[in-house]
XYZ file of C-alpha atoms in Angstrom:
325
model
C 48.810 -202.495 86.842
C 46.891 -202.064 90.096
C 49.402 -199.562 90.947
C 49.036 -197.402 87.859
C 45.287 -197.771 88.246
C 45.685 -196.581 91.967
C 47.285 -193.317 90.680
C 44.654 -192.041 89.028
C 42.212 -191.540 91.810
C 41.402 -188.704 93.801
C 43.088 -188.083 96.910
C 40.422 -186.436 98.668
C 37.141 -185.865 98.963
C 35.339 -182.019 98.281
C 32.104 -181.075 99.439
C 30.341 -177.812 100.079
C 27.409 -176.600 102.090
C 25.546 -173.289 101.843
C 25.125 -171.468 105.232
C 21.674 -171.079 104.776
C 21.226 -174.566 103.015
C 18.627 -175.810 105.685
C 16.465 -172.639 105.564
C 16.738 -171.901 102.075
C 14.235 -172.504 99.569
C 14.536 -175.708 97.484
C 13.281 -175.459 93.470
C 11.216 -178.568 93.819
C 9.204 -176.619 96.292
C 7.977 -174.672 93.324
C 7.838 -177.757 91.177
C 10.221 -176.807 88.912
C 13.313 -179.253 90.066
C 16.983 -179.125 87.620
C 17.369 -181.233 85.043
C 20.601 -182.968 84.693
C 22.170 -183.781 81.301
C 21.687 -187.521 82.464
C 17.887 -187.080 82.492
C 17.912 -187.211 86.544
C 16.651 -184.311 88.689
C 18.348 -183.089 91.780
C 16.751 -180.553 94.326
C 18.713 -177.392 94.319
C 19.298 -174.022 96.245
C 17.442 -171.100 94.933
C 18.447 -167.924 94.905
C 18.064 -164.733 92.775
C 19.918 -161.530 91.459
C 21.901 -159.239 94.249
C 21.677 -162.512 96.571
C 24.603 -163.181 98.868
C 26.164 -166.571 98.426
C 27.574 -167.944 101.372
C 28.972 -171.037 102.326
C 31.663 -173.655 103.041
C 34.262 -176.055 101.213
C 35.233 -179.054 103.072
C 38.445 -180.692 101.643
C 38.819 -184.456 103.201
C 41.806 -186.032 102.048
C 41.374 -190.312 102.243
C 43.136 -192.122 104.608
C 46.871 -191.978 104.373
C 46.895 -189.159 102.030
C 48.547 -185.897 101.843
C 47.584 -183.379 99.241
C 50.513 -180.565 98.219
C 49.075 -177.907 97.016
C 49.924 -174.568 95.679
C 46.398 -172.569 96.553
C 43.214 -173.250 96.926
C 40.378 -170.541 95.358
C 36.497 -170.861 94.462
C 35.351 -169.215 91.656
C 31.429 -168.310 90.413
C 31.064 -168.524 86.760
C 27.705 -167.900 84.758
C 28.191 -170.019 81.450
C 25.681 -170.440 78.083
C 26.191 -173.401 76.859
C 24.717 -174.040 73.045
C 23.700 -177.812 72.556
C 24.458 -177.599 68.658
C 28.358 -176.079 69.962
C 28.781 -178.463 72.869
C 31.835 -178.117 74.619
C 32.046 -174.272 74.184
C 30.487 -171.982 77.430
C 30.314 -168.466 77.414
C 30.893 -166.893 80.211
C 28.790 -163.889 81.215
C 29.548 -163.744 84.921
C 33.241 -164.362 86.509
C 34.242 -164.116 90.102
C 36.990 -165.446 92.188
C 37.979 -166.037 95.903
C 41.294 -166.961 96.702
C 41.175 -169.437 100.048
C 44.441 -170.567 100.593
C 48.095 -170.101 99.970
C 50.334 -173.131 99.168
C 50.818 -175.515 101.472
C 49.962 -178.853 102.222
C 46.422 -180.645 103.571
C 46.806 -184.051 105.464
C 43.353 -183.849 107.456
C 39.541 -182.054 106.514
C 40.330 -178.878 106.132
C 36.953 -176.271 105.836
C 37.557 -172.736 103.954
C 34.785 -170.523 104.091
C 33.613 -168.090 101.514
C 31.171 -165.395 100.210
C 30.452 -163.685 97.045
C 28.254 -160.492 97.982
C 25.171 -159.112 96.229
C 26.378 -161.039 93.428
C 24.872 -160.174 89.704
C 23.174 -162.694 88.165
C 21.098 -160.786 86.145
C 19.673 -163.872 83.833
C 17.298 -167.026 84.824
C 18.543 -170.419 84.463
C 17.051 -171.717 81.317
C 17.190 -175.353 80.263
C 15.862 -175.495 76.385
C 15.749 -177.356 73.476
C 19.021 -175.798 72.055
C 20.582 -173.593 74.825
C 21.313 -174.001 78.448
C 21.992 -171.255 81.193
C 22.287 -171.709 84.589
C 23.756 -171.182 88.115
C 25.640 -173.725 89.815
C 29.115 -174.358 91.851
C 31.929 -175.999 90.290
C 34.903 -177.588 92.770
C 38.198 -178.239 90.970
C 40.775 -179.608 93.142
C 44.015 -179.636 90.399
C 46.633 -182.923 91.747
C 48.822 -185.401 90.326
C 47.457 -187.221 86.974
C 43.787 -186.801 86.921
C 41.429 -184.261 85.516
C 38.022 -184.349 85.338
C 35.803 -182.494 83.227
C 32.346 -181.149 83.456
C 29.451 -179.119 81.394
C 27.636 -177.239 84.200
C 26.799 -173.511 84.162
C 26.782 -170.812 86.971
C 28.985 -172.751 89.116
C 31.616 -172.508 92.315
C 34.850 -173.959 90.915
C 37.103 -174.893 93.871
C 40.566 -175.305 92.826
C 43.435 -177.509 94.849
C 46.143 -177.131 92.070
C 49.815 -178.675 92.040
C 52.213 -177.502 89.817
C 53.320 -181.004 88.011
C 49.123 -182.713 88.507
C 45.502 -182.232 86.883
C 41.940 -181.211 88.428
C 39.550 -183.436 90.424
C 36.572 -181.560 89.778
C 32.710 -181.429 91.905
C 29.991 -179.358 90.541
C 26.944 -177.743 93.264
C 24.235 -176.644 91.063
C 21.947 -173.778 91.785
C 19.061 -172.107 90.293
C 18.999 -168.311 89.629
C 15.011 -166.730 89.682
C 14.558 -163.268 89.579
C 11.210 -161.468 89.735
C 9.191 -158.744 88.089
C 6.402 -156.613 89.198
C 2.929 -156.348 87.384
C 3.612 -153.824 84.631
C 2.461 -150.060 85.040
C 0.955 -150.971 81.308
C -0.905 -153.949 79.894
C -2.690 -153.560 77.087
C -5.086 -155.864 76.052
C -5.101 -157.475 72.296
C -7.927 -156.621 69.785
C -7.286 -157.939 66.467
C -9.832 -159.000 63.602
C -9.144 -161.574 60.733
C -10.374 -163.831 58.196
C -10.606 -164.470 54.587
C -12.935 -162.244 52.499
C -16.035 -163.331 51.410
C -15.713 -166.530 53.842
C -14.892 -165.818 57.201
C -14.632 -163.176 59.657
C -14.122 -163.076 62.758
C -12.829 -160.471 66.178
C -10.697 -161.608 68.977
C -9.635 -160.604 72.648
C -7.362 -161.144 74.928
C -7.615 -158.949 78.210
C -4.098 -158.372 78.182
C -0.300 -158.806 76.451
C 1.675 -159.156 79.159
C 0.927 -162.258 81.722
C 2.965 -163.897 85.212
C 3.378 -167.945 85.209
C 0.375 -168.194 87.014
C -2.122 -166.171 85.424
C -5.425 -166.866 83.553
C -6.002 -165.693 79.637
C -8.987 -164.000 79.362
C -10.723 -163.380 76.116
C -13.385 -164.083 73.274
C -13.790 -164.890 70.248
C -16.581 -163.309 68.240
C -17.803 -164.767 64.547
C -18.563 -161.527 62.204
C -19.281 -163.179 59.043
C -18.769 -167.519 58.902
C -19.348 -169.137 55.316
C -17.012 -171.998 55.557
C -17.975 -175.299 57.615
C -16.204 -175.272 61.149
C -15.715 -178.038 62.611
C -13.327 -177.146 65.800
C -11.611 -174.546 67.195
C -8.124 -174.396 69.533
C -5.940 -172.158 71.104
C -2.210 -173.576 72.033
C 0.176 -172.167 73.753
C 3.895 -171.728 71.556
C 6.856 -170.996 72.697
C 10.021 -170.375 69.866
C 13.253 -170.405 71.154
C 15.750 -168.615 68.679
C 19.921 -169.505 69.556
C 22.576 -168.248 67.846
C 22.655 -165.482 64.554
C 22.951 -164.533 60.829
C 23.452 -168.239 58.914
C 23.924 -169.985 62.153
C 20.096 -169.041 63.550
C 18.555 -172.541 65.132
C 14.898 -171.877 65.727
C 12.693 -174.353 67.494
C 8.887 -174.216 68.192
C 7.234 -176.056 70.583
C 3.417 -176.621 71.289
C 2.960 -176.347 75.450
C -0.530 -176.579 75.580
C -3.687 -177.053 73.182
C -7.034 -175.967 74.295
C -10.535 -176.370 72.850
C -12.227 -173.644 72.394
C -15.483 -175.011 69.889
C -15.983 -178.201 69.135
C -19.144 -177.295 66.101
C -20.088 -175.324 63.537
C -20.078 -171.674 64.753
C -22.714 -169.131 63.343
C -22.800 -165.732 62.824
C -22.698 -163.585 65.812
C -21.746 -166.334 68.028
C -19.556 -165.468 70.838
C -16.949 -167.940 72.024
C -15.349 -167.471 75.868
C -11.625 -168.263 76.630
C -10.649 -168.652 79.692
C -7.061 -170.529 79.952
C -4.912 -170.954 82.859
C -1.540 -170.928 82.997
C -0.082 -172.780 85.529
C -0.268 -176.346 84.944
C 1.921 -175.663 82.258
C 5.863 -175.914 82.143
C 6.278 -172.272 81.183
C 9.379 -169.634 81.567
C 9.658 -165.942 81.474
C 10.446 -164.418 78.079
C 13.550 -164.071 77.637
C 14.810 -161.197 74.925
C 18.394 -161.291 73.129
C 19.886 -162.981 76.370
C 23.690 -161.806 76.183
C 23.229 -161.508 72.217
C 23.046 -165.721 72.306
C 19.585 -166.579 72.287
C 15.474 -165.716 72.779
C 12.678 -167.466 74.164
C 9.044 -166.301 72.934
C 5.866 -167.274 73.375
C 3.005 -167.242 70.923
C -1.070 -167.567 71.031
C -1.652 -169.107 68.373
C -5.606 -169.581 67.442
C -6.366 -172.781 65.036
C -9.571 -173.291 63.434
C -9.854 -176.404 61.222
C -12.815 -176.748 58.356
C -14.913 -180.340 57.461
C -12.219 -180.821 55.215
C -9.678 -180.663 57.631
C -8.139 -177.355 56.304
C -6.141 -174.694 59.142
C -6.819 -171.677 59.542
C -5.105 -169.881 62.021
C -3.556 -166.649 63.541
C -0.587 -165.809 65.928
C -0.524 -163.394 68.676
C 2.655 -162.690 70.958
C 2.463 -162.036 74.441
C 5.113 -161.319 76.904
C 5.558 -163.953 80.538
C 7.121 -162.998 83.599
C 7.743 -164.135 86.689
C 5.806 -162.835 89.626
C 6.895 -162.467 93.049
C 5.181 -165.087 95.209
C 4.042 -164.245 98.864
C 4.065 -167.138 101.026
């Protein structure tokens, strides 16, 4: 039995390293660090769209081993996976390196390779009901044994033998692209309220804000019959996955503010002034390879003595700024 257990386990050992893995910026430096499916967090390379990856595989067989291979090759996928069709990834970027021809591998043996100004035109996203990310994915195919994984953008190294299964290792990495203040930013202006009972204006210096901007705005009582008793503004963000009859929507609540705490009067004038980055936002995201879309909402709550809501919605647009260091 010990024997047949013995069979089953890998023959080597696969690693890789980045060639700018000591230099290159880590995503906990921005606070931000991946989430595994496990709940743990692991420190990551970051890089973004056009990026050169660059790096090495190490291939180790254990002591006493041989490996018979016939070729070795790394491959960078870019995978959605949808939590409510686990199991099923689709692919949105594909690209493959062929290392080495069949042979055989009785010491470490390091291959080098590089994917140039590579495409990776979408952030990774962890949500409520979709995941996309970067990371790299080592498959080393041998005799009886093949292991599995659920990891998006990856490097899949492949050791494959023509009667044997995969030994797979996953390297994550994060994907961040950037966007420049936009040429137009119009602020919002909207008024509301229910006739005869309340009416009031609002502002909001602009529609389109970066992760670590401030919301600027007011809130000005026109007419205010009804018996206030507080006032907040959260923070929403919907993510929409999948279409037609299969459409999952989720809303969360990032962040509630208080603007009034009181009965307002007439022609009182409330500031806002809410900023953004001690929350756990993303960019939006829009129709992401026709799979899913991330939103976020303003959403202004006022609540009467007798604990009625009263409240309006307001989209506005995040992106990611560059950061200068």
């Amino acid at each position: 039995m010990n024997y047949l257990l013995g069979a089953f386990k890998p023959a080597c050992n696969v690693s890789i390293a980045f060639a700018d893995g000591k230099s290159r910026k880590q995503a906990n430096d921005f606070g931000v660090p991946l989430k595994k499916e496990n709940g743990q967090t692991v420190m990551v390379p970051l890089f973004q769209s056009q990026e050169n990856i660059v790096g090495k595989i190490s291939v180790e067989p254990f002591q006493g081993k041989k490996i018979e291979h016939n070729g070795v090759k790394v491959e960078l996928l870019g995978q959605i996976e949808m939590y409510f069709d686990r199991g099923n990834f689709y692919d949105f970027t594909s690209l493959v390196r062929e290392l080495d021809v069949p042979g055989e591998i009785y010491e470490r043996k390091t291959y080098p390779f590089e994917f140039s100004t590579v495409e990776m035109p979408y952030e990774t996203y962890n949500g409520v009901n979709v995941r996309l990310s970067f990371s790299e994915l080592h498959t080393v195919t041998w005799e009886a044994v093949q292991i599995k994984g659920k990891h998006q953008y990856v490097l899949k190294v492949t050791i494959s033998r023509g009667y044997g299964g995969s030994i797979v290792e996953y390297q994550d990495f994060m994907v961040r692209n950037y966007t420049p203040p936009p040429s137009i930013n119009n602020s919002i202006k909207m008024e509301v309220g229910i006739e005869d009972c309340l009416h009031i204006e609002f502002e909001y210096n602009k529609s389109k804000y970066h992760l670590k901007d401030v919301i600027i705005g007011k809130i000005y009582f026109l007419l205010v019959r009804i018996k206030i008793k507080n006032m907040d503004l959260e923070i929403r963000r919907r993510e929409s996955t999948g279409a037609g009859a299969n459409t999952h929507v989720e809303t969360e609540t990032l962040a509630k503010f208080e603007l009034m705490d009181g009965a307002p009067v007439r022609g009182e004038s409330i500031p806002i002034r809410l900023f953004l980055s001690p929350y756990e936002l993303t960019p939006t995201h829009r129709n992401i390879n026709n799979k899913f879309s991330v939103k976020y909402y303003l959403n202004l709550v006022l609540v009467d003595e007798e604990d009625r809501r009263y409240f309006k919605q307001q989209e506005i647009t995040i992106y990611r700024l560059q950061e200068t260091s």
